[in-house]
Amino acid sequence: MKIGIIGGTKLAVTLGNKYLSRGIDVIFGVRKDFLPKQIEWKILDMQQDKLFPYCDAIDKADIIFLCCENEHLPQICACLISSGNHDKIIIDCTNGQYNPELGCNTSYIQQTAGHNKIVKAFNNLGLDYPKSDPLELLKETYFCGDCDVDKIKIKKLIELIGFKAIDAGKLQNAFLLEAFYHLRKEISFIKNSQNDYHFKLMSV
């Protein structure tokens, strides 16, 4: 199994390195003008087989994590349209802009790329993770999707790197998962705090 992490973000390199440390074959897809400035990216760039353009990484991978900035989603969706990618599981880790009328990124990806094998996961971490959780206290992520077989695979992948996987139902609930992210960012803004806020699920 080869995982493709798409996007030149902190979340992308963090998740990718976590899977690499578990012995998983990981490649990274970045835009063609991407400059590896952070030390983690420089280390990956020194390896011949780790950094590829978006389309190449998507073509080579079996499971694809989208951890990119929103401005690059149209280009990535164009790569996903390729017929050879329709059977690959896409894990959307992104969050749309906070605007209830615009829907969510997951719906955009599904409609634009015509791709049905999509699971939402890891979006509660944010693209700046682990900056948003410097002590690594956050140990859970929510996921949703329509295919039970795909969700079992993703649950195992989530748990492999130490997170508790919380099933949030069908893919139609992706907008609720994005709302979780926006709510915690709104709380941080209202409190005018340098700290970040996260939610924890409890059974009572």
PDB file of N, CA and C in Angstrom, residues 10 22 75 82 120 140-141 146 153 164 178 197:
ATOM      1  N   LYS A  10       1.845  21.962   6.879  1.00  0.00           N
ATOM      2  CA  LYS A  10       2.370  21.347   8.096  1.00  0.00           C
ATOM      3  C   LYS A  10       1.645  20.038   8.396  1.00  0.00           C
ATOM      4  N   ARG A  22       5.807   4.353  10.846  1.00  0.00           N
ATOM      5  CA  ARG A  22       5.146   3.059  11.050  1.00  0.00           C
ATOM      6  C   ARG A  22       5.469   2.079   9.932  1.00  0.00           C
ATOM      7  N   GLN A  75      -6.927  22.487  -9.015  1.00  0.00           N
ATOM      8  CA  GLN A  75      -5.862  21.792  -9.743  1.00  0.00           C
ATOM      9  C   GLN A  75      -5.788  20.322  -9.335  1.00  0.00           C
ATOM     10  N   SER A  82      -8.797  11.915 -13.708  1.00  0.00           N
ATOM     11  CA  SER A  82      -8.221  10.824 -14.499  1.00  0.00           C
ATOM     12  C   SER A  82      -8.905   9.508 -14.157  1.00  0.00           C
ATOM     13  N   LYS A 120     -14.114  11.670   4.861  1.00  0.00           N
ATOM     14  CA  LYS A 120     -13.656  12.871   5.566  1.00  0.00           C
ATOM     15  C   LYS A 120     -12.972  12.436   6.846  1.00  0.00           C
ATOM     16  N   GLU A 140      -7.853  12.324  19.147  1.00  0.00           N
ATOM     17  CA  GLU A 140      -8.994  11.756  18.441  1.00  0.00           C
ATOM     18  C   GLU A 140      -9.295  12.548  17.181  1.00  0.00           C
ATOM     19  N   THR A 141      -9.859  11.860  16.209  1.00  0.00           N
ATOM     20  CA  THR A 141     -10.329  12.516  14.997  1.00  0.00           C
ATOM     21  C   THR A 141     -11.618  11.832  14.560  1.00  0.00           C
ATOM     22  N   ASP A 146     -19.401   6.917   2.969  1.00  0.00           N
ATOM     23  CA  ASP A 146     -20.565   6.116   2.578  1.00  0.00           C
ATOM     24  C   ASP A 146     -20.275   4.627   2.425  1.00  0.00           C
ATOM     25  N   LYS A 153     -10.999   0.490   6.504  1.00  0.00           N
ATOM     26  CA  LYS A 153      -9.593   0.724   6.153  1.00  0.00           C
ATOM     27  C   LYS A 153      -9.093   2.034   6.759  1.00  0.00           C
ATOM     28  N   LYS A 164      -7.603   8.147  18.171  1.00  0.00           N
ATOM     29  CA  LYS A 164      -8.855   7.431  18.335  1.00  0.00           C
ATOM     30  C   LYS A 164      -9.768   7.813  17.179  1.00  0.00           C
ATOM     31  N   GLU A 178     -16.633  19.830   9.345  1.00  0.00           N
ATOM     32  CA  GLU A 178     -16.016  21.128   9.079  1.00  0.00           C
ATOM     33  C   GLU A 178     -16.531  22.178  10.054  1.00  0.00           C
ATOM     34  N   TYR A 197      -8.207  25.781  20.655  1.00  0.00           N
ATOM     35  CA  TYR A 197      -9.197  25.004  21.384  1.00  0.00           C
ATOM     36  C   TYR A 197      -9.620  23.794  20.559  1.00  0.00           C
TER      37      TYR A 197
END
